[in-house]
Short mmCIF file of C-alpha atoms in Angstrom, two decimals:
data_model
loop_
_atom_site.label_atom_id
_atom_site.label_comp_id
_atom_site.label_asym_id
_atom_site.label_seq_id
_atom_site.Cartn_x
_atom_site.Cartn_y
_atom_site.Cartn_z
CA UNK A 20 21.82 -27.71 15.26
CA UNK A 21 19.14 -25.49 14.03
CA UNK A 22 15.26 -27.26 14.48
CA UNK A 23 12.58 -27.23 12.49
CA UNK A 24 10.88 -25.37 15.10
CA UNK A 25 13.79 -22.36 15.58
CA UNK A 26 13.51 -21.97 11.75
CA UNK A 27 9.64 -21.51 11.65
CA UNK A 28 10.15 -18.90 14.66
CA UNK A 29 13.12 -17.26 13.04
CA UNK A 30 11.60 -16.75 9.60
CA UNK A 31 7.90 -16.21 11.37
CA UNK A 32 9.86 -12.70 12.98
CA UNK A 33 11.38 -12.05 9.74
CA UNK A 34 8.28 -11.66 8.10
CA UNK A 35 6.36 -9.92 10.28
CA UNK A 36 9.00 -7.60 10.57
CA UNK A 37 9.32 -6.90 7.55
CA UNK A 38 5.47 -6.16 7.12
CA UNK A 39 5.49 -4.07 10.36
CA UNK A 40 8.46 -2.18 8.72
CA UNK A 41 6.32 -1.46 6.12
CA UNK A 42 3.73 -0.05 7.70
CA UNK A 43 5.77 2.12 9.56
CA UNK A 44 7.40 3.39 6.76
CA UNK A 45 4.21 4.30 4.36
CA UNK A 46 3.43 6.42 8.02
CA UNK A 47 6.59 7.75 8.43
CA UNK A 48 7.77 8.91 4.81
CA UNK A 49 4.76 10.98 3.70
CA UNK A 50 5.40 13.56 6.74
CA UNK A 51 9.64 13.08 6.54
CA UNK A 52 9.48 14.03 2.80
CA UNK A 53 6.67 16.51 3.12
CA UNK A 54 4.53 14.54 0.28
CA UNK A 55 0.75 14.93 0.54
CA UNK A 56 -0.47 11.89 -0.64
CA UNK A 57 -3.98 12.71 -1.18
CA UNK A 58 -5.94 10.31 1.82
CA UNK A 59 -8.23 10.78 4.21
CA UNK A 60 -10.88 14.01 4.63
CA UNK A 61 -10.11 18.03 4.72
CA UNK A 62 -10.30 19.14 8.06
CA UNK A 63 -8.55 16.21 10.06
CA UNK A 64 -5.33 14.76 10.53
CA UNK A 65 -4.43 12.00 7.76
CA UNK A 66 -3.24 8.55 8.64
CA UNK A 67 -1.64 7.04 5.40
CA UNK A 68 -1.32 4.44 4.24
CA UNK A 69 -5.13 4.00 4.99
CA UNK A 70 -7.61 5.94 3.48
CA UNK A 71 -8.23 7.80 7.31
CA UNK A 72 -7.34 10.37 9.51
CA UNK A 73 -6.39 9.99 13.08
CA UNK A 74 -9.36 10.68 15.05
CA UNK A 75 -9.63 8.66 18.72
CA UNK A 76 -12.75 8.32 20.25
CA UNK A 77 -13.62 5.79 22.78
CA UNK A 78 -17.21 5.28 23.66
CA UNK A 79 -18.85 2.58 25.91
CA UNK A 80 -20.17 0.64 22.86
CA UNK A 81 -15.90 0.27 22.13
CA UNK A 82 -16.74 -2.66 24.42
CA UNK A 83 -18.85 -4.55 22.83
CA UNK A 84 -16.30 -5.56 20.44
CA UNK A 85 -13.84 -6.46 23.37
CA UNK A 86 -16.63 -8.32 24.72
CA UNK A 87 -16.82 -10.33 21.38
CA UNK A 88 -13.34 -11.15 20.85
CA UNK A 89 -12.57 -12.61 24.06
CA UNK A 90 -16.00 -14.31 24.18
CA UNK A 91 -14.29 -15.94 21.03
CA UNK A 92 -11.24 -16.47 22.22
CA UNK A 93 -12.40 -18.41 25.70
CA UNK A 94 -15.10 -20.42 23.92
CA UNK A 95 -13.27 -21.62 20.96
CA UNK A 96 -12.42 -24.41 22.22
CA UNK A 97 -15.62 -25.53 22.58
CA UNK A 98 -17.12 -24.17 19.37
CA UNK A 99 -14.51 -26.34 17.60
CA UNK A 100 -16.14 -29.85 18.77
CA UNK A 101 -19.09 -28.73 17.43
CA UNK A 102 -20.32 -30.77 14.36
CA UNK A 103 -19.66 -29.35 11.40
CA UNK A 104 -22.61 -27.82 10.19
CA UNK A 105 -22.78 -26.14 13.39
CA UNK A 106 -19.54 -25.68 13.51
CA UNK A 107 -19.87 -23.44 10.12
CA UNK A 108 -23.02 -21.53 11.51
CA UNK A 109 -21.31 -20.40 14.84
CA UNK A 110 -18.57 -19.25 12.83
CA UNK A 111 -20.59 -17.31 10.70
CA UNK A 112 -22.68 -16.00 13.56
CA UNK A 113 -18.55 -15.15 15.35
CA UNK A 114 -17.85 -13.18 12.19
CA UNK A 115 -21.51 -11.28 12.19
CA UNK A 116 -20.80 -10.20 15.75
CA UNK A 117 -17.46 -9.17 15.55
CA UNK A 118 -18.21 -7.48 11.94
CA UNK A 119 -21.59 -5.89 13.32
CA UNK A 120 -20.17 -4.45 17.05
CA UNK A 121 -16.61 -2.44 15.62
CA UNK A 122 -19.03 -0.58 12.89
CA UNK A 123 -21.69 -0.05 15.89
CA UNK A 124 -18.81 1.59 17.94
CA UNK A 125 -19.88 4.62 16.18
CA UNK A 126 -23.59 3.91 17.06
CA UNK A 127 -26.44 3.59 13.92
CA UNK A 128 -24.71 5.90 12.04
CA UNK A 129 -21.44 3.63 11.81
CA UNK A 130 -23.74 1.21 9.33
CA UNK A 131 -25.33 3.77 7.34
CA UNK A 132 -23.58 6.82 7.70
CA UNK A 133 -21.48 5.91 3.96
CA UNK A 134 -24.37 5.35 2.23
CA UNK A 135 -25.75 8.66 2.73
CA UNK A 136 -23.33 10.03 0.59
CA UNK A 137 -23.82 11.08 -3.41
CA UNK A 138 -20.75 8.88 -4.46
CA UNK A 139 -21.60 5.87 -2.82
CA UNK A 140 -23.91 3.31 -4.76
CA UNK A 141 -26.98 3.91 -2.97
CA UNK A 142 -27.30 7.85 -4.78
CA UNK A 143 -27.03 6.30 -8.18
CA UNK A 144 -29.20 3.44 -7.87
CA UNK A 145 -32.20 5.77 -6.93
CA UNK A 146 -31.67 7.99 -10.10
CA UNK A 147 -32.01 4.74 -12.09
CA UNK A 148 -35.66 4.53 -13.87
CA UNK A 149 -34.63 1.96 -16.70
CA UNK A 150 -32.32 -1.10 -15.98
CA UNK A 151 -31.94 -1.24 -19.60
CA UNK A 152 -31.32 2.63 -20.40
CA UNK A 153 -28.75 2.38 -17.73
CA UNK A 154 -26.90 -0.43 -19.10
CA UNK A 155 -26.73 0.56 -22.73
CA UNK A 156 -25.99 4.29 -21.85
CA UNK A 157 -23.52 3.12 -19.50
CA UNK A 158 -20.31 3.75 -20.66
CA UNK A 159 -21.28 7.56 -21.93
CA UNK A 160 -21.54 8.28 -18.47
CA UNK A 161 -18.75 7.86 -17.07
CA UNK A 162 -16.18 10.40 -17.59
CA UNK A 163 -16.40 12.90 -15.10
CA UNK A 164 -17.44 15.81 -17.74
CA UNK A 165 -20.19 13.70 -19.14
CA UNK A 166 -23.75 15.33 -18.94
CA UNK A 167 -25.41 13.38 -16.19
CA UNK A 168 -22.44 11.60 -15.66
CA UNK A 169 -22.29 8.57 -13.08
CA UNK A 170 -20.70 9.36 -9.38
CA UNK A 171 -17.36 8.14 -8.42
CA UNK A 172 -17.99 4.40 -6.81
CA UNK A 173 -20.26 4.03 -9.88
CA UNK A 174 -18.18 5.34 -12.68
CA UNK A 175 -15.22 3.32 -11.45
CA UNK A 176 -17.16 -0.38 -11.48
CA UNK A 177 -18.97 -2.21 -14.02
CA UNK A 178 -22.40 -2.08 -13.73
CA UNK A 179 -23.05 -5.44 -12.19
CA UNK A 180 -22.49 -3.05 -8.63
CA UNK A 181 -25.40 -0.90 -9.30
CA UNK A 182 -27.62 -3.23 -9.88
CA UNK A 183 -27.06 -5.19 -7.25
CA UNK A 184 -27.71 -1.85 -5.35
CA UNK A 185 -30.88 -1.13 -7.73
CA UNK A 186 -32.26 -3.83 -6.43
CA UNK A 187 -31.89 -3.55 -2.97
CA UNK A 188 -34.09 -0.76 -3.83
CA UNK A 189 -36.43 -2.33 -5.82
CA UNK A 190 -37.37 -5.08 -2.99
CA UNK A 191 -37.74 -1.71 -0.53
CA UNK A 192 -34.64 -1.90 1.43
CA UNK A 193 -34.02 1.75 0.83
CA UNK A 194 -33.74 2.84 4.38
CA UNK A 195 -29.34 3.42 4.74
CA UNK A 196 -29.13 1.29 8.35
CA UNK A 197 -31.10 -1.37 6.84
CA UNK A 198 -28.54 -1.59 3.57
CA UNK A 199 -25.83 -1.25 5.56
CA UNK A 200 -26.85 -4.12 7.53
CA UNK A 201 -28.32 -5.97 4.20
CA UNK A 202 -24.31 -5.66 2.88
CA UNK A 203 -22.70 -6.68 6.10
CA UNK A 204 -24.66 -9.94 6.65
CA UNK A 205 -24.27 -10.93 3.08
CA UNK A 206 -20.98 -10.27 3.04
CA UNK A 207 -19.98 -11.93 5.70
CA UNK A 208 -20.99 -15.43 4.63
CA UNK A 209 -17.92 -15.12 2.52
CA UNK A 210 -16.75 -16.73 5.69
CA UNK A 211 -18.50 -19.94 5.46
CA UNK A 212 -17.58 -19.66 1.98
CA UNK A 213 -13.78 -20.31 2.27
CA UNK A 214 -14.56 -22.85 5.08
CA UNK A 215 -16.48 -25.03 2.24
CA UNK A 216 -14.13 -24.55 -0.60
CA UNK A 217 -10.67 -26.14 1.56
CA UNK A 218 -13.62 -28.95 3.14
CA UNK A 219 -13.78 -29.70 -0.56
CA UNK A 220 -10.78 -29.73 -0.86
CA UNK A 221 -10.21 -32.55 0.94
CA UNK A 222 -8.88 -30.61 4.59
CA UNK A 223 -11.90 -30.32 6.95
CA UNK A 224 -9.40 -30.30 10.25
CA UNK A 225 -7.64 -27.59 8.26
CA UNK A 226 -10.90 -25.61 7.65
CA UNK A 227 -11.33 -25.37 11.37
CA UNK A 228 -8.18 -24.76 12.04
CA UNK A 229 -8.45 -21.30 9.38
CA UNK A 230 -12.03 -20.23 11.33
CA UNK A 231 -10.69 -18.56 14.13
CA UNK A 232 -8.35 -16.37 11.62
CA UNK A 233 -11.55 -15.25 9.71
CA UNK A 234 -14.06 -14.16 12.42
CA UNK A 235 -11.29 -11.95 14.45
CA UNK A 236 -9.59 -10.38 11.33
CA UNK A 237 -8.94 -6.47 11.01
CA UNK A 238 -10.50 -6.64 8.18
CA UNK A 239 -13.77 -6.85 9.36
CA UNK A 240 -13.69 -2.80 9.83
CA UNK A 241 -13.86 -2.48 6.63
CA UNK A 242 -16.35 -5.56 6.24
CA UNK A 243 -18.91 -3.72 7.78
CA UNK A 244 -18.95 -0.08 5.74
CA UNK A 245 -18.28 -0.95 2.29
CA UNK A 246 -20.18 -1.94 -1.02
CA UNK A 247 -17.12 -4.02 -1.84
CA UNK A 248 -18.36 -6.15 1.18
CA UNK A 249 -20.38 -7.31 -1.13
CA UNK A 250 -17.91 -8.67 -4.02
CA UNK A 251 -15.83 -10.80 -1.14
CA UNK A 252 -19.02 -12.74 -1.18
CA UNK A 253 -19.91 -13.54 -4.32
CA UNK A 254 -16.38 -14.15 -5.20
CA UNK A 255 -15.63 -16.18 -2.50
CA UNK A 256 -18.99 -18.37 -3.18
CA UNK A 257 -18.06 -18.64 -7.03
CA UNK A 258 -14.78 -20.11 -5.66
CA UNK A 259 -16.00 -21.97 -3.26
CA UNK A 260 -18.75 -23.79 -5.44
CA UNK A 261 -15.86 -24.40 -7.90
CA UNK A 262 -14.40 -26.55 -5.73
CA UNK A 263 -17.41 -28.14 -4.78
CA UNK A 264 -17.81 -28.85 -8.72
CA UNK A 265 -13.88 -30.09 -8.80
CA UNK A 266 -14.77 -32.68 -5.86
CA UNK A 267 -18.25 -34.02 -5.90
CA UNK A 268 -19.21 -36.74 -8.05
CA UNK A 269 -18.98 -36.35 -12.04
CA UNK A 270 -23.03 -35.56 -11.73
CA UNK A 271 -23.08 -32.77 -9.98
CA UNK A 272 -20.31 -30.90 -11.92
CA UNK A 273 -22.74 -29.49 -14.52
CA UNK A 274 -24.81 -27.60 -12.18
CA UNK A 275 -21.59 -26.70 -9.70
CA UNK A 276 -19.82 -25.36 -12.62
CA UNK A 277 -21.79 -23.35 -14.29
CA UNK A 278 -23.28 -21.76 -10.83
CA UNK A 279 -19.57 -21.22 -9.61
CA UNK A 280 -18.77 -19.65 -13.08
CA UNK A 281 -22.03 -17.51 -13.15
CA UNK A 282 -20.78 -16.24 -10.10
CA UNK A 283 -16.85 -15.73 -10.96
CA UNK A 284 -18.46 -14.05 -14.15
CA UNK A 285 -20.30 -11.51 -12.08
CA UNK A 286 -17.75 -10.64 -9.93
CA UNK A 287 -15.87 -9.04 -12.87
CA UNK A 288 -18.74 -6.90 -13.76
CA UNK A 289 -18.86 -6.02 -9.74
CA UNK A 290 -15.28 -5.16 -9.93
CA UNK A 291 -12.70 -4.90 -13.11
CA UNK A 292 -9.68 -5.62 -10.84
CA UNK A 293 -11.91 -9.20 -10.06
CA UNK A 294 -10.22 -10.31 -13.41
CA UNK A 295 -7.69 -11.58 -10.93
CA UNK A 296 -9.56 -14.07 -9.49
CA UNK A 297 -8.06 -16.25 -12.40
CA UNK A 298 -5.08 -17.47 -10.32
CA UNK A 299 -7.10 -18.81 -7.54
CA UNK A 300 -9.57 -20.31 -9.58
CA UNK A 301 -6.81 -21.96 -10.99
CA UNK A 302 -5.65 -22.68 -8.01
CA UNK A 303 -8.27 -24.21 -7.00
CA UNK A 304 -8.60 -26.84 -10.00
CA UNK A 305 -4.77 -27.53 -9.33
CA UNK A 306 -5.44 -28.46 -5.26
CA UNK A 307 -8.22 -30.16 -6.57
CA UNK A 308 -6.15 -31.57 -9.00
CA UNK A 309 -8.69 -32.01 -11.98
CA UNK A 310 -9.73 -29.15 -14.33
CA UNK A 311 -13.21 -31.34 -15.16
CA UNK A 312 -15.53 -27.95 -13.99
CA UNK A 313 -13.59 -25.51 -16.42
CA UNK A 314 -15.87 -25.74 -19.23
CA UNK A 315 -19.05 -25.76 -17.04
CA UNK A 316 -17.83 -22.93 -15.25
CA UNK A 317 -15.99 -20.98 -18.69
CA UNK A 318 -19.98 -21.67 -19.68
CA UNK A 319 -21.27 -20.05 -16.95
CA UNK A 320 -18.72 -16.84 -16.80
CA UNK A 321 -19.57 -16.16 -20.93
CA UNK A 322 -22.90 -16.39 -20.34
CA UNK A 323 -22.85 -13.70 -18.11
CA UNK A 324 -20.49 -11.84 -20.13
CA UNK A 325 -23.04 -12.79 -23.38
CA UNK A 326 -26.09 -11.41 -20.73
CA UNK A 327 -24.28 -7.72 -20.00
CA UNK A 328 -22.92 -7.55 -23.60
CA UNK A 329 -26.13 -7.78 -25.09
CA UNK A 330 -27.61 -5.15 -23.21
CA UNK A 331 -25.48 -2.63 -23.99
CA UNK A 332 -22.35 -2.93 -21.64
CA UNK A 333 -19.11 -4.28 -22.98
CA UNK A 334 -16.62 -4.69 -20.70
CA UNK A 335 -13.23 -4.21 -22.72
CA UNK A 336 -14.99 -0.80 -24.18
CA UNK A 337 -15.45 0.89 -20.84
CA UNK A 338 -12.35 -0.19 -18.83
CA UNK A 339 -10.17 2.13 -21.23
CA UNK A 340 -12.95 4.62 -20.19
CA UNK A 341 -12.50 4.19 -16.75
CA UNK A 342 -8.70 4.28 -16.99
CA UNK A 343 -9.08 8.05 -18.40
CA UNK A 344 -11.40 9.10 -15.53
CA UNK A 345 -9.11 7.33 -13.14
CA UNK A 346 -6.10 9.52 -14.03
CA UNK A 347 -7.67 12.36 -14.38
CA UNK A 348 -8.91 12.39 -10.95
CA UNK A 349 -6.92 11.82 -7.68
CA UNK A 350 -5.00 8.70 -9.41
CA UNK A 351 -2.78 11.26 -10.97
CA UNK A 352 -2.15 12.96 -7.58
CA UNK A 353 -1.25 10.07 -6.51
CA UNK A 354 2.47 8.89 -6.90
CA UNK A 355 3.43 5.39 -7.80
CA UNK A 356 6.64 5.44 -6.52
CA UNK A 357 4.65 5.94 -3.14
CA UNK A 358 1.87 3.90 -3.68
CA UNK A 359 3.77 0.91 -4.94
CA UNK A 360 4.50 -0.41 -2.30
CA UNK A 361 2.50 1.69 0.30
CA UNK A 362 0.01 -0.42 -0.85
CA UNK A 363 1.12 -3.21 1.07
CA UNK A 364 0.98 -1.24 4.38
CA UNK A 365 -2.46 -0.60 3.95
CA UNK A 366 -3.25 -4.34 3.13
CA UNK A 367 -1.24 -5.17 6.28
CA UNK A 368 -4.33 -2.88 8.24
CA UNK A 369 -6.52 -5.98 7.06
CA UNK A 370 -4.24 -8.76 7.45
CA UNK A 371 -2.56 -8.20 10.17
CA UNK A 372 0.55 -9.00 11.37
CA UNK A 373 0.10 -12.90 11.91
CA UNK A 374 -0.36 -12.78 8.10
CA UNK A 375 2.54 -11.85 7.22
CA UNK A 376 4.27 -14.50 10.16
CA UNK A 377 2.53 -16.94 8.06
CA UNK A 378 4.06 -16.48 5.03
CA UNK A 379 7.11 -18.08 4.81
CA UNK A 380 5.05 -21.33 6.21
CA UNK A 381 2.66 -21.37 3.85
CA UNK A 382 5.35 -20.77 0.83
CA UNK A 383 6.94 -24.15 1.93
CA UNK A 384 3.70 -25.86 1.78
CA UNK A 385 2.36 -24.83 -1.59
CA UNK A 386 4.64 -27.81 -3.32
CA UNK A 387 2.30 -30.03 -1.06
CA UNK A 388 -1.17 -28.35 -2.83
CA UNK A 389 -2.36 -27.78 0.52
CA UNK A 390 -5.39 -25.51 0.15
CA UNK A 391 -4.97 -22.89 2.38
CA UNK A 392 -1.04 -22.64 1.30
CA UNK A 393 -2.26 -22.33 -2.04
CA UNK A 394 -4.79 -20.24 -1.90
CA UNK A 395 -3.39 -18.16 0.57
CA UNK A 396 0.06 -17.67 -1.52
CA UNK A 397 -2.21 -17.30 -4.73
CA UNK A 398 -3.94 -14.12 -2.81
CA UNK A 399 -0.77 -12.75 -2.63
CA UNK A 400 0.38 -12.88 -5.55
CA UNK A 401 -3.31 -11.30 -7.04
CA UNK A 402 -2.42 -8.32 -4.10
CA UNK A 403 1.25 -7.68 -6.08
CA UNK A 404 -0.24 -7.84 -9.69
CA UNK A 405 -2.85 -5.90 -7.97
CA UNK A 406 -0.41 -2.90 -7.02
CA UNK A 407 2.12 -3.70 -9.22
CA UNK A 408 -0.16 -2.43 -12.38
CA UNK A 409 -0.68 1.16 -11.09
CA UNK A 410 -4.79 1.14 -11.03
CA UNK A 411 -4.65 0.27 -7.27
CA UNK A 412 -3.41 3.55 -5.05
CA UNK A 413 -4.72 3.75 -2.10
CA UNK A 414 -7.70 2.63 -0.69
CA UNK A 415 -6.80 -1.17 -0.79
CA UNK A 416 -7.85 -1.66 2.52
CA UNK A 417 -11.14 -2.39 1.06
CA UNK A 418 -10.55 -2.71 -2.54
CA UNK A 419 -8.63 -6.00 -2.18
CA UNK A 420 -10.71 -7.63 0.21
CA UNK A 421 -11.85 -10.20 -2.14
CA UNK A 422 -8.44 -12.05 -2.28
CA UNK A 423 -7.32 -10.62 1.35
CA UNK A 424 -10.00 -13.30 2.40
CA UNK A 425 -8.04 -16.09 1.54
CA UNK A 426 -4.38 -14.36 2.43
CA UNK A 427 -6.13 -14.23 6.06
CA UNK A 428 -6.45 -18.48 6.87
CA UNK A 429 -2.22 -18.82 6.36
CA UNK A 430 -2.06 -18.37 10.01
CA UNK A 431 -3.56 -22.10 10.58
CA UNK A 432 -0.46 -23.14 9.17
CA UNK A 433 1.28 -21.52 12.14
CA UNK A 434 1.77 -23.85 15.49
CA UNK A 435 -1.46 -24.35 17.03
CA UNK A 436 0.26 -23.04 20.45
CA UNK A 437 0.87 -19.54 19.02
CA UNK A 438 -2.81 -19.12 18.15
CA UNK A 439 -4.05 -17.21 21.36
CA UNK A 440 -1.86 -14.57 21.29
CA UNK A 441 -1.86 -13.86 17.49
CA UNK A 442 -5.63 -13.96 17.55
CA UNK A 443 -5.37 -11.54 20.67
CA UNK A 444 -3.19 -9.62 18.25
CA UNK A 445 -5.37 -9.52 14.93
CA UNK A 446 -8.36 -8.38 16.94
CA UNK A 447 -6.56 -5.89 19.12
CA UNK A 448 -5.50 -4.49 15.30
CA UNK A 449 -9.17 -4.56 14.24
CA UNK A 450 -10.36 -2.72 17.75
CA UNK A 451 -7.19 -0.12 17.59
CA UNK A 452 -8.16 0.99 14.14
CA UNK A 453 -11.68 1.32 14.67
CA UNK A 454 -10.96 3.35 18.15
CA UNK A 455 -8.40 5.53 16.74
CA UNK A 456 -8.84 6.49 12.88
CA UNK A 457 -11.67 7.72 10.98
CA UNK A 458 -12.04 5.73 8.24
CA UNK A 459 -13.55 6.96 4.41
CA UNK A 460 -15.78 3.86 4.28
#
């Protein structure tokens, strides 16, 4: 007789083999078929799927992160009796750490080296004199033979990116360590962001038991080098105060909703692939099973929408824009039939493994609206509309961070006697890639 416990093993391995499969395939196939598909810098070794080459380099600050992870590992036993508001800060302060020491492997320049460089955000937002002139002349700028015309981070997001970048600026953080560190700790409250939203939802024993899963995850490489750092954040907070709004008392909905829509709103004018944050904020209204914050937060979102409209930028007139300078840059090099699914091996970079051995457990528990079932399967779902339209080729290791997030608690669905050694395994993932591969971001 076949247990329930053999079965959750059995289709656990299945899984994860399948992902690891994956992975080594999108490695494998670009070399067997002699197919350059276009990653990584001139002058080094690639590493596809991932936007890298193969670089090693092990320095004595490569322990600081080893230092962190089992410092997380021993204590977390502890740190989980904390209360809960302490609970949530030492989580937050886990992630900083973990986040902060594998970008500082490669010393100072490891936060700010990126943002040095003319197509990050950082270039454009200096050349900005007029918020408005920049808004309404937006769109002319950015196909890539327009006079003047925006650089390629820029031209391939909405504006709301820049100007969260002007205005670092503007307040006189202009000094590239300092914005790289500005990015990293913002971003990584996205953290204590998911561990509100499934507390709202009714699950705080679940909530700690998705912590540990955040603060040691791969994709915290990424987390620390990357503007998109800063979408995960204000995504994850727009969901998370939507399910605040779904859950409190009728009062507080007003304000809840139309803060957590403000902030859904922006995200798609950070991002035009943050359009598919739809499904989980529908998922979240189904866990919480009432939809009594949609029009606060539908409010909130057109408002925003109204705000960027108005002063110049429409959103549906530059996307078609952006699709022409998309393909006529390295999109078109890049094949679909590769990509497609190639995708997915670079997503598994940031997931890790114990992701994908949490799949099939958090499939079966959807029909039960647990939260991090739901969300978690609803983040996969965004990650195959995501690569399934063609505007995501390569590069998703950061890119699809925003719903990665939530794909990365489905291992506190697993037994709670496997955690150690998957933990051990996600962070070993994070440390390997840092340690061995150059990274773009």
């Amino acid at each position: 007789m076949v247990t329930t416990r053999t079965r959750t093993y059995a289709w656990a391995v299945i899984s994860t083999l399948t992902g690891l499969t994956l992975v080594v395939a999108a490695i494998v196939v670009p070399a067997a078929a002699d197919i350059d598909v276009h990653v990584g810098i001139s002058g080094y070794d690639p590493f596809p799927p991932l936007h890298a080459n193969w670089v090693p380099e092990f320095g004595p600050r490569g322990i600081l992160p080893i230092v962190v992870a089992v410092g997380v590992l021993v204590l977390w036993g502890r740190i989980d009796r904390l209360g809960w508001r302490a609970f949530v800060a030492t989580t937050w302060v886990a992630t900083w750490l973990w986040t902060f020491t594998l970008a500082y492997v490669d010393g100072p320049d490891g936060l700010s080296e990126q943002w040095m460089r003319r197509g990050e955000y950082v270039y454009d937002a200096r050349r900005v004199t007029s918020v408005s002139e920049a808004l309404s002349g937006f769109i002319d700028r950015i196909p890539i033979d327009a006079p003047d015309h925006w650089f390629i981070h820029v031209a391939g997001h909405p504006p709301g990116a820049l100007l969260a970048f002007v205005g670092l600026d503007r307040v006189g953080i202009t000094d590239e360590f300092w914005i790289g560190m500005t990015v990293m700790t913002i971003g990584t409250t996205a953290v204590v962001a998911a561990l509100v939203a499934v507390r709202a939802l009714g699950r705080e024993p679940l909530a700690r038991r998705a912590a540990p899963w955040l603060v040691l995850a791969p994709m915290a490489v990424w987390m620390g080098v990357s503007g998109d750092t800063l979408f995960v954040a204000v995504a994850a907070w727009g969901l998370a105060l939507l399910a605040i709004a779904s859950t409190r008392s009728r009062r507080a909905v007003p304000t809840y909703g139309v803060v957590a829509g403000v902030l859904l709103g922006y995200s798609t004018y950070l991002s035009y692939g943050l359009v598919l944050l739809c499904p989980l904020a529908i998922a979240v209204l189904v866990v919480a099973g009432t939809a009594r914050a949609l029009p606060w937060a539908l409010a909130g979102a057109l408002a925003v929408a109204a705000a960027f409209t108005l002063a110049g930028f429409a959103w549906w007139d530059a996307y078609p824009v952006l699709h022409e300078r998309y393909y006529d840059g390295v999109a078109s090099r890049r094949q679909y039939g590769y990509w497609v699914w190639a995708n997915i091996a670079a997503w598994t970079f940031t997931a890790g493994l114990a992701t994908w051995a949490a799949i099939p457990a958090g499939l079966r528990r959807v029909r039960e609206r647990n939260p991090v079932a739901v969300l978690g399967c609803t983040a996969l779902l965004c990650v195959l509309i995501a690569t399934l339209s063609g505007m995501s080729k390569a590069e998703v290791e950061r890119i699809w961070m925003p719903f990665t997030l939530w794909a990365l608690m489905l291992p506190a669905l697993l037994p709670v006697r496997w955690r150690t050694p998957l933990l051990a395994g996600q962070a070993a993932t994070g440390l390997l890639v840092q340690i061995l591969l150059l990274t773009r971001w």
